[in-house]
Coordinates of C-alpha atoms and ligand atoms in Angstrom, one line a residue:
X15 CA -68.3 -17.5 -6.0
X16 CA -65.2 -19.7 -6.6
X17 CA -61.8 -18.0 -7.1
X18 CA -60.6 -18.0 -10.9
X19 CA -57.7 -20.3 -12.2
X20 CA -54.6 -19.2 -13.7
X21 CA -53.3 -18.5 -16.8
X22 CA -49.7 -18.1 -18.2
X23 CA -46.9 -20.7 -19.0
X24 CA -48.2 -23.3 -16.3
X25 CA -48.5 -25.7 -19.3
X26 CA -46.9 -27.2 -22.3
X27 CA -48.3 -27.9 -25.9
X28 CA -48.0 -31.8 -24.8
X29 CA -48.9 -34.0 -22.0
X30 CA -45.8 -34.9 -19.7
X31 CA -45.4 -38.5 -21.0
X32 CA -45.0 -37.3 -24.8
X33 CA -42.7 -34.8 -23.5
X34 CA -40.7 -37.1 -21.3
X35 CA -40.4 -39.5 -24.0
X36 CA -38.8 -36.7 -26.3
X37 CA -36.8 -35.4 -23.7
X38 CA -35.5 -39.0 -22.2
X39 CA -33.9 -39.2 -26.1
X40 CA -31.1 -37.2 -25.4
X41 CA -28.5 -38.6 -23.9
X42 CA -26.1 -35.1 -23.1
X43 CA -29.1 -33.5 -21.4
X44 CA -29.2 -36.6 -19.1
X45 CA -25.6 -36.5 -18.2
X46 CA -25.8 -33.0 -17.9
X47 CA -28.9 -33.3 -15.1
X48 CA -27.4 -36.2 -13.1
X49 CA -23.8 -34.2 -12.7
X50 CA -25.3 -30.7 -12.0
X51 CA -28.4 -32.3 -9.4
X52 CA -26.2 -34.6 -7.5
X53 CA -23.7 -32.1 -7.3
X54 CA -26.2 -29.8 -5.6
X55 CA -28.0 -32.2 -3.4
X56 CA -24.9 -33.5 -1.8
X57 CA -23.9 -29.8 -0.9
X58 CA -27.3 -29.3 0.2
X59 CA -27.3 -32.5 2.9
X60 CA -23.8 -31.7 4.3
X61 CA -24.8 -28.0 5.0
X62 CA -28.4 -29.4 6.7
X63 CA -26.2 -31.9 8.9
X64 CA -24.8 -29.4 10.3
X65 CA -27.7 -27.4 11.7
X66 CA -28.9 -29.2 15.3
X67 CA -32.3 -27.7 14.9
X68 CA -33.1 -28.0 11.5
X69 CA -36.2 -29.8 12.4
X70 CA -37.6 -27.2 14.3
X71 CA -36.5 -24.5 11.4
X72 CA -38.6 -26.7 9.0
X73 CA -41.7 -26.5 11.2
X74 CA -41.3 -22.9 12.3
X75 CA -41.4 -22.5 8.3
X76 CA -44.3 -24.8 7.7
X77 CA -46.2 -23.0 11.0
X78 CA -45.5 -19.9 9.7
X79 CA -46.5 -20.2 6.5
X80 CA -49.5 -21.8 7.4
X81 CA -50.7 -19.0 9.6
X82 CA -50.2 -16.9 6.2
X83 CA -52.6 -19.0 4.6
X84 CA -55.3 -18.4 6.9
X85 CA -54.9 -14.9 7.2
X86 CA -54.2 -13.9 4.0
X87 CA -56.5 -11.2 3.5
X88 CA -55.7 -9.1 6.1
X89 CA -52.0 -9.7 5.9
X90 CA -52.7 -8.6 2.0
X91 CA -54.5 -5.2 3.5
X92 CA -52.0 -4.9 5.8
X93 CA -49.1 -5.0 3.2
X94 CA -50.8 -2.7 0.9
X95 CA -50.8 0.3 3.5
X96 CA -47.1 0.1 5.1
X97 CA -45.9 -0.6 0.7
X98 CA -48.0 2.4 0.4
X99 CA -46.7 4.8 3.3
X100 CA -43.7 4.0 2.5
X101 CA -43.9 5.8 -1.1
X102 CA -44.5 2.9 -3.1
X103 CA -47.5 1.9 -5.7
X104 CA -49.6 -1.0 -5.4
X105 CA -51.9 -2.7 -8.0
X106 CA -53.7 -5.5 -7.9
X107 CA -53.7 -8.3 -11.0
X108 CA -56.3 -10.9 -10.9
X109 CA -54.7 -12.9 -13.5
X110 CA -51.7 -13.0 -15.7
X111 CA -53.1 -10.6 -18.4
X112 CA -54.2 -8.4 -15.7
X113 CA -50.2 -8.0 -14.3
X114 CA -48.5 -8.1 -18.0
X115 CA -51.1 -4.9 -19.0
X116 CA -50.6 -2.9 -15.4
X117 CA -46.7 -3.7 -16.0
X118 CA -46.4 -3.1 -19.8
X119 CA -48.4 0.0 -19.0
X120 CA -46.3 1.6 -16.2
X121 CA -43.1 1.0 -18.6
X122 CA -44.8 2.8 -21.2
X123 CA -45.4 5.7 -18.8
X124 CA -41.9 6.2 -18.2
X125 CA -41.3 6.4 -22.1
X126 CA -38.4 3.9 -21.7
X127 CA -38.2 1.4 -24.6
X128 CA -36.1 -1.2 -22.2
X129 CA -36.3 -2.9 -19.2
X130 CA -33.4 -5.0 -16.7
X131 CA -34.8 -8.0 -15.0
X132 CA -34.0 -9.6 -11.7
X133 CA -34.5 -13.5 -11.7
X134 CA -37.9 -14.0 -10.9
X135 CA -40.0 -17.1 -11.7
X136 CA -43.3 -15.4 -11.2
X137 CA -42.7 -12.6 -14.1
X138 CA -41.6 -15.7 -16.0
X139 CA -45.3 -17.2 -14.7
X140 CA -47.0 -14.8 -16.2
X141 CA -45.1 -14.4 -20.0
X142 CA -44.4 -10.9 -18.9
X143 CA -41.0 -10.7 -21.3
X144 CA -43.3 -12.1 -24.1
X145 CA -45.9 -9.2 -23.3
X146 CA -43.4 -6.6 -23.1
X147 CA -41.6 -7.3 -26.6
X148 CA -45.3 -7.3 -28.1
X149 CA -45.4 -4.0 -26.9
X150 CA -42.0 -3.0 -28.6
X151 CA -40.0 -3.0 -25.5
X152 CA -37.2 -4.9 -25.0
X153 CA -37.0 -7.2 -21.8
X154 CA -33.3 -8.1 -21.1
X155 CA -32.7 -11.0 -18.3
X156 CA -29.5 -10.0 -16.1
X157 CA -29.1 -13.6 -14.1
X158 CA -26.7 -15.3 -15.9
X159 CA -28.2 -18.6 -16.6
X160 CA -31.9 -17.0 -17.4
X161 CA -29.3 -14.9 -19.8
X162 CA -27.6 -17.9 -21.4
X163 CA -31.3 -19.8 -21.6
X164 CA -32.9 -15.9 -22.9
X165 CA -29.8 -15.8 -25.4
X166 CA -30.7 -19.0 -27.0
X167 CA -34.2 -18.9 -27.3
X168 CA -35.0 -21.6 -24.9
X169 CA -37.4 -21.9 -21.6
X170 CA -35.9 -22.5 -18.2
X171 CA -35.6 -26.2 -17.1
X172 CA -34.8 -25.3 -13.6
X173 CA -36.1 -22.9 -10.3
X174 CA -32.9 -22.3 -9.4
X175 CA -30.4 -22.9 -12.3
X176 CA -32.3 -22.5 -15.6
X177 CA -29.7 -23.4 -18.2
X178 CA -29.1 -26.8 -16.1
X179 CA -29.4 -28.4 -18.9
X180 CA -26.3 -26.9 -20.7
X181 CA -22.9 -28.0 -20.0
X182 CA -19.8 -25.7 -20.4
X183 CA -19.0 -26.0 -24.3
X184 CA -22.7 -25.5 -25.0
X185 CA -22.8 -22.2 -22.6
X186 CA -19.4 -21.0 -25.2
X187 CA -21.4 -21.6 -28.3
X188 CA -24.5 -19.9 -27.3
X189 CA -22.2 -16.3 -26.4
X190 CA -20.6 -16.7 -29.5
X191 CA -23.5 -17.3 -31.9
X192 CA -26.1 -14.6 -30.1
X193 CA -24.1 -12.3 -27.4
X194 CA -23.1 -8.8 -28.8
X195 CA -19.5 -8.3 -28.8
X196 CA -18.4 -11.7 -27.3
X197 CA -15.3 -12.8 -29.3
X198 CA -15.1 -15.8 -31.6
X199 CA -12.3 -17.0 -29.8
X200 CA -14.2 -17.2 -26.1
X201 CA -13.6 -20.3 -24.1
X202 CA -15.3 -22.6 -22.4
X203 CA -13.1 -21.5 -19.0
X204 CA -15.8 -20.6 -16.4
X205 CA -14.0 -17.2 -15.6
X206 CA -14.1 -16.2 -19.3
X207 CA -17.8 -16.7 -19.9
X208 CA -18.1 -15.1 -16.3
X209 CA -15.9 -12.0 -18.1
X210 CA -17.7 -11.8 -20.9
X211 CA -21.4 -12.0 -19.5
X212 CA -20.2 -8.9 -16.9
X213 CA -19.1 -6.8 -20.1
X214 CA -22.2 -7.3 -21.7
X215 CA -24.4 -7.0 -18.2
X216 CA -22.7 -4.1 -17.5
X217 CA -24.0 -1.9 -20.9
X218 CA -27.2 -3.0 -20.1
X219 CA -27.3 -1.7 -16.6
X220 CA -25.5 1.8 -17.0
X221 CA -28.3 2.6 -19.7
X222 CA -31.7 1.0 -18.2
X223 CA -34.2 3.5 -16.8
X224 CA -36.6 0.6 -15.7
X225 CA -36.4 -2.5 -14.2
X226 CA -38.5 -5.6 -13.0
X227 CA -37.9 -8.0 -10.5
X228 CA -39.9 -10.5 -8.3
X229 CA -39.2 -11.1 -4.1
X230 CA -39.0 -14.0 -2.6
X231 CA -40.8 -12.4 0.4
X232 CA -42.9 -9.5 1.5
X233 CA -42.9 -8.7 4.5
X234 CA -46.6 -7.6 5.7
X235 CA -46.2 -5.3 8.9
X236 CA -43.0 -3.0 7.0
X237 CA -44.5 -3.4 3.2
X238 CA -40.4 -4.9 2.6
X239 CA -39.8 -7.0 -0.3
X240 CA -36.9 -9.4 -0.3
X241 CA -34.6 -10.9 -3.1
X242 CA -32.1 -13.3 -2.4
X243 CA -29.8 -14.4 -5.4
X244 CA -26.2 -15.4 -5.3
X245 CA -24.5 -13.1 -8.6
X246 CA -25.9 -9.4 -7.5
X247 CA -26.2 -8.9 -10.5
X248 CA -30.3 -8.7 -9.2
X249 CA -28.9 -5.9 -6.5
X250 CA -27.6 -3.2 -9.7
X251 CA -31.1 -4.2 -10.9
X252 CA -32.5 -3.1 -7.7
X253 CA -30.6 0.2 -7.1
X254 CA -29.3 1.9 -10.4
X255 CA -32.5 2.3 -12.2
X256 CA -35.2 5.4 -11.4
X257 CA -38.0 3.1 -11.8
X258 CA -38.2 -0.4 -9.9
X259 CA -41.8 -2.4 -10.9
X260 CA -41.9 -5.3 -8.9
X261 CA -44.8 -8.3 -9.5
X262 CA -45.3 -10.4 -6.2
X263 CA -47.5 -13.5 -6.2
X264 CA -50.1 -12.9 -3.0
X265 CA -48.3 -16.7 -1.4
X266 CA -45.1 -14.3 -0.5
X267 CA -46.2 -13.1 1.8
X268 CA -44.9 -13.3 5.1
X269 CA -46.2 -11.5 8.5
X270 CA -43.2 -9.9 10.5
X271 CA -39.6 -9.0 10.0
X272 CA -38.8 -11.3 12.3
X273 CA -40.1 -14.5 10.2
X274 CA -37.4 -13.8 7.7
X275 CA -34.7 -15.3 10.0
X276 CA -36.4 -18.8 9.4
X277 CA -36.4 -18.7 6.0
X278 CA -33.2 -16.9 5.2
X279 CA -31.9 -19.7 7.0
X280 CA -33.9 -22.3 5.5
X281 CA -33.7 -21.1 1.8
X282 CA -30.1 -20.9 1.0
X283 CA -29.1 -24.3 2.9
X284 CA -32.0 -25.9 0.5
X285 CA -31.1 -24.4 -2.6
X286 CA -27.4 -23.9 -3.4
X287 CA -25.9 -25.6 -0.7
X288 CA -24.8 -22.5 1.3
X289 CA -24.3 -21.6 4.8
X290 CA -25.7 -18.2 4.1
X291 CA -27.1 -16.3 0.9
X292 CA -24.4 -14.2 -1.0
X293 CA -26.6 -11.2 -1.7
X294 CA -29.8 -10.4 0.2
X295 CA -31.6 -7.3 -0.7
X296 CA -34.6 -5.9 1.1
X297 CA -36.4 -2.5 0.1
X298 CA -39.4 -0.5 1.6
X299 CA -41.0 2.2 -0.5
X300 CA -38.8 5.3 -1.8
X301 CA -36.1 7.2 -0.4
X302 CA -35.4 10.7 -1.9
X303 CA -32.0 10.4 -3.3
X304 CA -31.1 6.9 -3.0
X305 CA -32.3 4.0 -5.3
X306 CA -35.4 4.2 -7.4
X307 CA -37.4 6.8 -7.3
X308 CA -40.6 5.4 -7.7
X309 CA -41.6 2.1 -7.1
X310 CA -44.7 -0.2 -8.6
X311 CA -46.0 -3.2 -6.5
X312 CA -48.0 -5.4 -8.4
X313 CA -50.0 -8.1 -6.6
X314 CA -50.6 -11.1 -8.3
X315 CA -53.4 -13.6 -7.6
X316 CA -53.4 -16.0 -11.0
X317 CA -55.0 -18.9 -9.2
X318 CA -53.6 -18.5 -5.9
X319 CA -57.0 -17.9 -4.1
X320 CA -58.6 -20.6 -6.1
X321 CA -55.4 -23.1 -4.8
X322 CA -56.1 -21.7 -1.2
X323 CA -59.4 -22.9 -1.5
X324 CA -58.1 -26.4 -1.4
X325 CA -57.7 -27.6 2.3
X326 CA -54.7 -30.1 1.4
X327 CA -53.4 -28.4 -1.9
X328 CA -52.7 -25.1 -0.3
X329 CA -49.6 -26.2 1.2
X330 CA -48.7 -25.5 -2.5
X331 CA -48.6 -22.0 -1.7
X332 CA -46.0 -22.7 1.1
X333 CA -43.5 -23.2 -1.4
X334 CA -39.7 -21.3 -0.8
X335 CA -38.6 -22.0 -4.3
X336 CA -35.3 -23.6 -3.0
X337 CA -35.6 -26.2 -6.0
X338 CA -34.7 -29.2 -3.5
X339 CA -37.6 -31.6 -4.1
X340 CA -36.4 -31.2 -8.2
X341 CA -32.5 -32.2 -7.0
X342 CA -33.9 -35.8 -5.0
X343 CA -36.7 -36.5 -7.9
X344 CA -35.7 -39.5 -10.0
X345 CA -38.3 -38.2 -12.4
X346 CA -36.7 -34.7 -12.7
X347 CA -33.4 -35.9 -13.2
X348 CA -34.3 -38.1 -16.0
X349 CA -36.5 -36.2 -18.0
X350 CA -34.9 -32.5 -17.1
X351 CA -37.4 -29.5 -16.5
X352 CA -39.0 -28.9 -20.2
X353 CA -41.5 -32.0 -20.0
X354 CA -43.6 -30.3 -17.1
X355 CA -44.3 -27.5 -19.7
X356 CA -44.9 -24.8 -17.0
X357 CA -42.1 -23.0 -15.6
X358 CA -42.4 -24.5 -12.3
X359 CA -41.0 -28.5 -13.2
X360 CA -40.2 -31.1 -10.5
X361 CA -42.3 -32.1 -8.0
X362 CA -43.3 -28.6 -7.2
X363 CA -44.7 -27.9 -10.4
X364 CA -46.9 -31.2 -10.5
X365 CA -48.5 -29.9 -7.2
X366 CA -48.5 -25.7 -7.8
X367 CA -48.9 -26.0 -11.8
X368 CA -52.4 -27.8 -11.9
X369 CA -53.5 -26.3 -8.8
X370 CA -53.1 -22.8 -10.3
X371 CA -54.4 -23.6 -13.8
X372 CA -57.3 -25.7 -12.3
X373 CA -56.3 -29.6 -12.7
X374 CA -58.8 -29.9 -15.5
X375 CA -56.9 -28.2 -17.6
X376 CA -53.4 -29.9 -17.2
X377 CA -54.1 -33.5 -16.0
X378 CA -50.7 -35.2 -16.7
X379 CA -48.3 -33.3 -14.5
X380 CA -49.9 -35.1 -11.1
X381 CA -48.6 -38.5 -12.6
X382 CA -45.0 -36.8 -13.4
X383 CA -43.8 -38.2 -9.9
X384 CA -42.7 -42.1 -8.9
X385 CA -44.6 -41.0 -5.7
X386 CA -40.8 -42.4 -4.0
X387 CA -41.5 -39.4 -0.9
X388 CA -38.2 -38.2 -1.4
X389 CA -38.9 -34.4 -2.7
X390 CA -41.0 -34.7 1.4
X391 CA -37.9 -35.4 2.8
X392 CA -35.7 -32.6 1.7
X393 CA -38.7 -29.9 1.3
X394 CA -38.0 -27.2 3.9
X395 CA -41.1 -26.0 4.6
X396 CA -42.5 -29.3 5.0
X397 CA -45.1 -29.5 1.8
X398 CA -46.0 -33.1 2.1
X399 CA -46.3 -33.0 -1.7
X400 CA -47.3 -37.0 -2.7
X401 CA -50.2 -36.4 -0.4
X402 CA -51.4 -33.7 -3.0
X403 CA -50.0 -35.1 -5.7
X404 CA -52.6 -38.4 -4.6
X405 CA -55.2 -36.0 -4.3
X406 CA -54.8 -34.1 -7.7
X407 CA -55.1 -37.5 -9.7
X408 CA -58.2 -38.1 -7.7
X409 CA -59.3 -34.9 -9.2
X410 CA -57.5 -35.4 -12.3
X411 CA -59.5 -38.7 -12.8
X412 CA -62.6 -36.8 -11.6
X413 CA -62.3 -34.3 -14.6
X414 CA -62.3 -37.1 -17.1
X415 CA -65.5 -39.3 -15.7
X416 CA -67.5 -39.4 -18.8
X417 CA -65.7 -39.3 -21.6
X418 CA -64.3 -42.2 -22.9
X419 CA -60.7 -43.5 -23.2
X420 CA -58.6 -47.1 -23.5
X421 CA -57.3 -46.2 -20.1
X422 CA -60.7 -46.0 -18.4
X423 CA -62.3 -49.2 -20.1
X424 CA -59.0 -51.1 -19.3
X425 CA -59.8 -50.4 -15.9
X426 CA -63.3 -50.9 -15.8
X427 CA -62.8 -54.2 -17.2
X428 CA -60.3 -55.2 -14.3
X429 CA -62.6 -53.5 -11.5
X430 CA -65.2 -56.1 -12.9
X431 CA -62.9 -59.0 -12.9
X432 CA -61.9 -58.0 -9.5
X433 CA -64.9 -57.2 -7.9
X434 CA -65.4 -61.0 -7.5
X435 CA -63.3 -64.0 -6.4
X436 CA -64.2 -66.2 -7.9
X437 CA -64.2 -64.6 -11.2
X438 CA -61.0 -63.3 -10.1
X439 CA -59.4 -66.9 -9.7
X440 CA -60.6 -67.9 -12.8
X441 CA -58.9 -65.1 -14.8
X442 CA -56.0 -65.6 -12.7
X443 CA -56.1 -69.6 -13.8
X444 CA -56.6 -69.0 -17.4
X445 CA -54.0 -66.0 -17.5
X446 CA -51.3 -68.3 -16.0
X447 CA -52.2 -71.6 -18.7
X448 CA -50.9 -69.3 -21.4
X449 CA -48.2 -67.6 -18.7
X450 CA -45.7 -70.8 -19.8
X451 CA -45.8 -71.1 -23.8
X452 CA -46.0 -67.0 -24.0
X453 CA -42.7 -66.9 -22.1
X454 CA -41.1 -69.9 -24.5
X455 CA -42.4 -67.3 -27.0
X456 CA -40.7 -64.2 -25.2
X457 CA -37.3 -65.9 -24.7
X458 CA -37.8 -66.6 -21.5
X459 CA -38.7 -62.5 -20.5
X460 CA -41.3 -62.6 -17.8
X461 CA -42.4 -59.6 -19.2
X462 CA -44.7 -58.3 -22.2
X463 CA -43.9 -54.8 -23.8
X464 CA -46.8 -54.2 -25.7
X465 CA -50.6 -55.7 -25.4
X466 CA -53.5 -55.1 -27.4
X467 CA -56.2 -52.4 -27.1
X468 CA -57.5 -51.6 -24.1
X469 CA -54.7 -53.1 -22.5
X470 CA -52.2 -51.0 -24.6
X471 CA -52.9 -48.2 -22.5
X472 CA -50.8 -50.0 -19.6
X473 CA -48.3 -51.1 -21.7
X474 CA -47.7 -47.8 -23.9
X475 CA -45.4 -46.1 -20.7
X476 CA -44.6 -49.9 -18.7
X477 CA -44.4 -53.4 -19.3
X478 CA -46.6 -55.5 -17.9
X479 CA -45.8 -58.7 -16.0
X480 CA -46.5 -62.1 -16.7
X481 CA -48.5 -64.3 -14.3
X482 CA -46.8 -65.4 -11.6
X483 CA -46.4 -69.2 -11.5
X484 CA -48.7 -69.5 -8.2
X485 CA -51.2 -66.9 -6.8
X486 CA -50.7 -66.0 -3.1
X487 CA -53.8 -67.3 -2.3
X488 CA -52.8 -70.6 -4.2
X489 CA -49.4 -70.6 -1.7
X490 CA -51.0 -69.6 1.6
X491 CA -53.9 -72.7 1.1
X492 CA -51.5 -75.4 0.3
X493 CA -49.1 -74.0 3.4
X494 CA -51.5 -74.6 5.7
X495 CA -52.7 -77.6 4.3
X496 CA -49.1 -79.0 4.6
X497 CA -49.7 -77.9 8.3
X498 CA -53.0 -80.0 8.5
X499 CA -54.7 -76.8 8.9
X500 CA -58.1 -75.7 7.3
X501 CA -57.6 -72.8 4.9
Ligands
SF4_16 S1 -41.8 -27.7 -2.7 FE1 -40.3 -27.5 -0.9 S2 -38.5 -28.4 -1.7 FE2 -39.7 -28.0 -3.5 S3 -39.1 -25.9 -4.2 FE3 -40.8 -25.7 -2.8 S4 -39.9 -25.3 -0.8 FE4 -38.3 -26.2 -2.1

């Protein structure tokens, strides 16, 4: 039986080129990308350069995380039993439904109409805050950019830094329209939004009974989970609250304590820039008296196994989250993180986002690269992620055999012309007799912006080419005839 696909926000109401076309329109959110990603991306290089083995670290983290990948199930079982001796709970959630219902549940339980949350992509995966508030409790985000993005409504547009997108004055306006008891007169000054977010986190963290967070790891042999963030605002999360419910996608896990060294190393270097990662929390089970008092594991598959199943897309499930392949993507850093649709954007969410959903049922994201190789070069676990991304739009192209569509008859029409020379050449003659008058026509552009049906398909997201004035074939016959040699 095959595994099942995801569900959640892996995909938006549009296909990525609509979106990117919307998005590309705005002019601020471009400026605002280019500053923030090269800003990060030249910390991140000088901080690699200075590591003599970051090769190696980069395999040891590929290797390792491979070997998780083929022994996933029992690293699973073993996880379950030390999470369990240790005091905590563990559930399993096939799906996204499956994990908001256990955690809406287990809040419910508790009688707590509230809930703290620690940064974590995978909750956002799922919809869980959306679930939550349909159940009448309110789920409050305590990172400070997933607050400024909660506090205006918006989605993510970043792994790493979510309001991205937002500059300084933008970040002022939002507190002082939606955040209870900032003052009208707040500036823009980064230590006064700072200011005001703490007053505000603070109330929310003196009263919460419950809280949710993600990891970024779990460690198998100890039943540990792991978050790194950079505020610790995640860490009060973590400790004040009597009940900790944490949802962990099955690709986190890791096998010993000892394979944390690679990534703590690899991780912060990629992401922010930094030698090492401000706050680092790690927590096994309960301990009477200190922390949480009882503590909720909940397992997550939503299309993970069916990804696994993949024998070049599982490297997918390698994934850090370090957000470096979106920092190097010229695609990213034009069109900003809302086009992808699915909380995972950049080049990591063309690979993961169809993989999980099934690529059927979100074909567009595998084309939302230049396939340039640079998100390879920087990924730190070594994903080689054009390689899947050229696999998915074989399957993507797969998915659509048989129903009909200008693209597909364009190129059944050129597959025809090209499958013989000759008929080739003479398209290629009769193309380039109308090359000159059509560029006296264009102004001299060597270019056309927009052809007629089927052709339009091309030309709707490029421009196509004119004719150039001799074929290769045309120049490499008359070369060696000027050389008195037989073509
Ligand atoms: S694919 Fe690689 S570079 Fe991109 S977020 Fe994941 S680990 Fe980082």
């Amino acid at each position: 039986m095959n595994a099942a696909h995801g569900k959640g926000h892996l995909y938006g109401p549009a296909r990525f080129e609509r979106a990117a076309r919307t998005e590309l329109a705005k002019p601020q959110l471009r400026e605002n990308l280019r500053h923030a990603t090269h800003t990060i991306r030249d910390k991140r290089a000088e901080v690699v350069d200075e590591l003599p083995d970051w090769e190696q670290l980069r395999e040891s983290g590929r290797a390792i995380k491979a070997q998780v990948a083929r022994r996933l199930p029992e690293l699973l079982e073993r996880f379950e039993a030390a999470a369990v001796r240790a005091g905590a709970t563990v559930h399993w959630a096939r799906d996204a439904e499956e994990a908001c219902r256990i955690v809406t549940g287990l809040v419910q339980e508790t009688g707590a109409s509230e809930a703290v949350k620690v940064k974590s992509m995978t909750t956002q995966e799922i919809g869980l805050n959306e679930a939550l508030e349909a159940a009448g409790i309110g789920a409050y985000e305590t990172d400070l950019a997933e607050l400024i993005v909660q506090l205006a409504d918006d989605a993510s547009s970043h792994i790493l830094v979510p309001a991205i997108h937002y500059n300084r004055e933008e970040i002022r306006d939002i507190f002082r329209q939606r955040m209870p008891g900032a003052a009208d007169t707040l500036s823009d000054a980064p230590e006064e939004l700072a200011e005001a977010a703490r007053t505000h986190l603070r109330r929310r963290f003196l009263s919460a009974r419950v809280a949710v967070s993600g990891a970024n790891f779990a460690v198998a042999d100890t039943g540990t989970l792991v978050v790194v963030e950079s505020e610790g605002n995640g860490r009060m999360c973590l400790t004040l609250p009597d009940t900790l419910i944490s949802v962990v996608g099955i690709d986190k896990l890791v096998p010993s304590f000892a394979d944390l060294e690679v990534y703590l190393q690899l991780l912060p270097r990629s992401s922010t820039g930094e030698r090492m990662n401000p706050y680092t929390s790690l927590w096994t089970g309960v301990t009477p008296g200190d922390g949480p008092q009882r503590m909720h594991i909940v397992l997550l598959d939503n299309g993970r196994s069916a990804t696994l199943a993949d024998p070049v897309g599982r490297q997918a499930l390698s994934c850090i989250r370090c957000s470096a392949c979106l920092n190097v993507c010229p695609v990213y850093e034009r069109t900003g993180g809302h086009a992808y649709g699915s909380v995972y954007p950049g080049p990591i969410g063309a690979i993961i986002s169809p993989q999980l959903t099934g690529v059927a049922e979100n074909t567009s994201l595998p084309y939302a690269s230049s396939l340039c190789g640079a998100c390879n070069d920087v990924c730190p676990v070594k994903i080689d992620i054009t390689d899947v991304l050229v696999r998915l739009r074989g399957q993507a192209v797969d998915s659509k055999r048989g129903s009909p569509s200008a693209e597909r008859v364009a190129m059944r029409l050129l597959s025809w012309v090209m499958s013989d020379p000759r008929r080739y050449d003479r398209a290629l003659r009769a193309a380039r007799r109308g090359t000159a008058p059509l560029a006296a026509l264009l102004g001299g552009r060597r270019t056309i912006r927009h052809l007629p049906w089927p052709l339009s398909a091309w030309t709707s997201s490029r421009d196509a080419p004119l004719p150039a004035a001799e074929s290769f074939r045309e120049w490499w016959q008359r070369e060696q005839a000027q050389r008195g040699e037989t073509p």
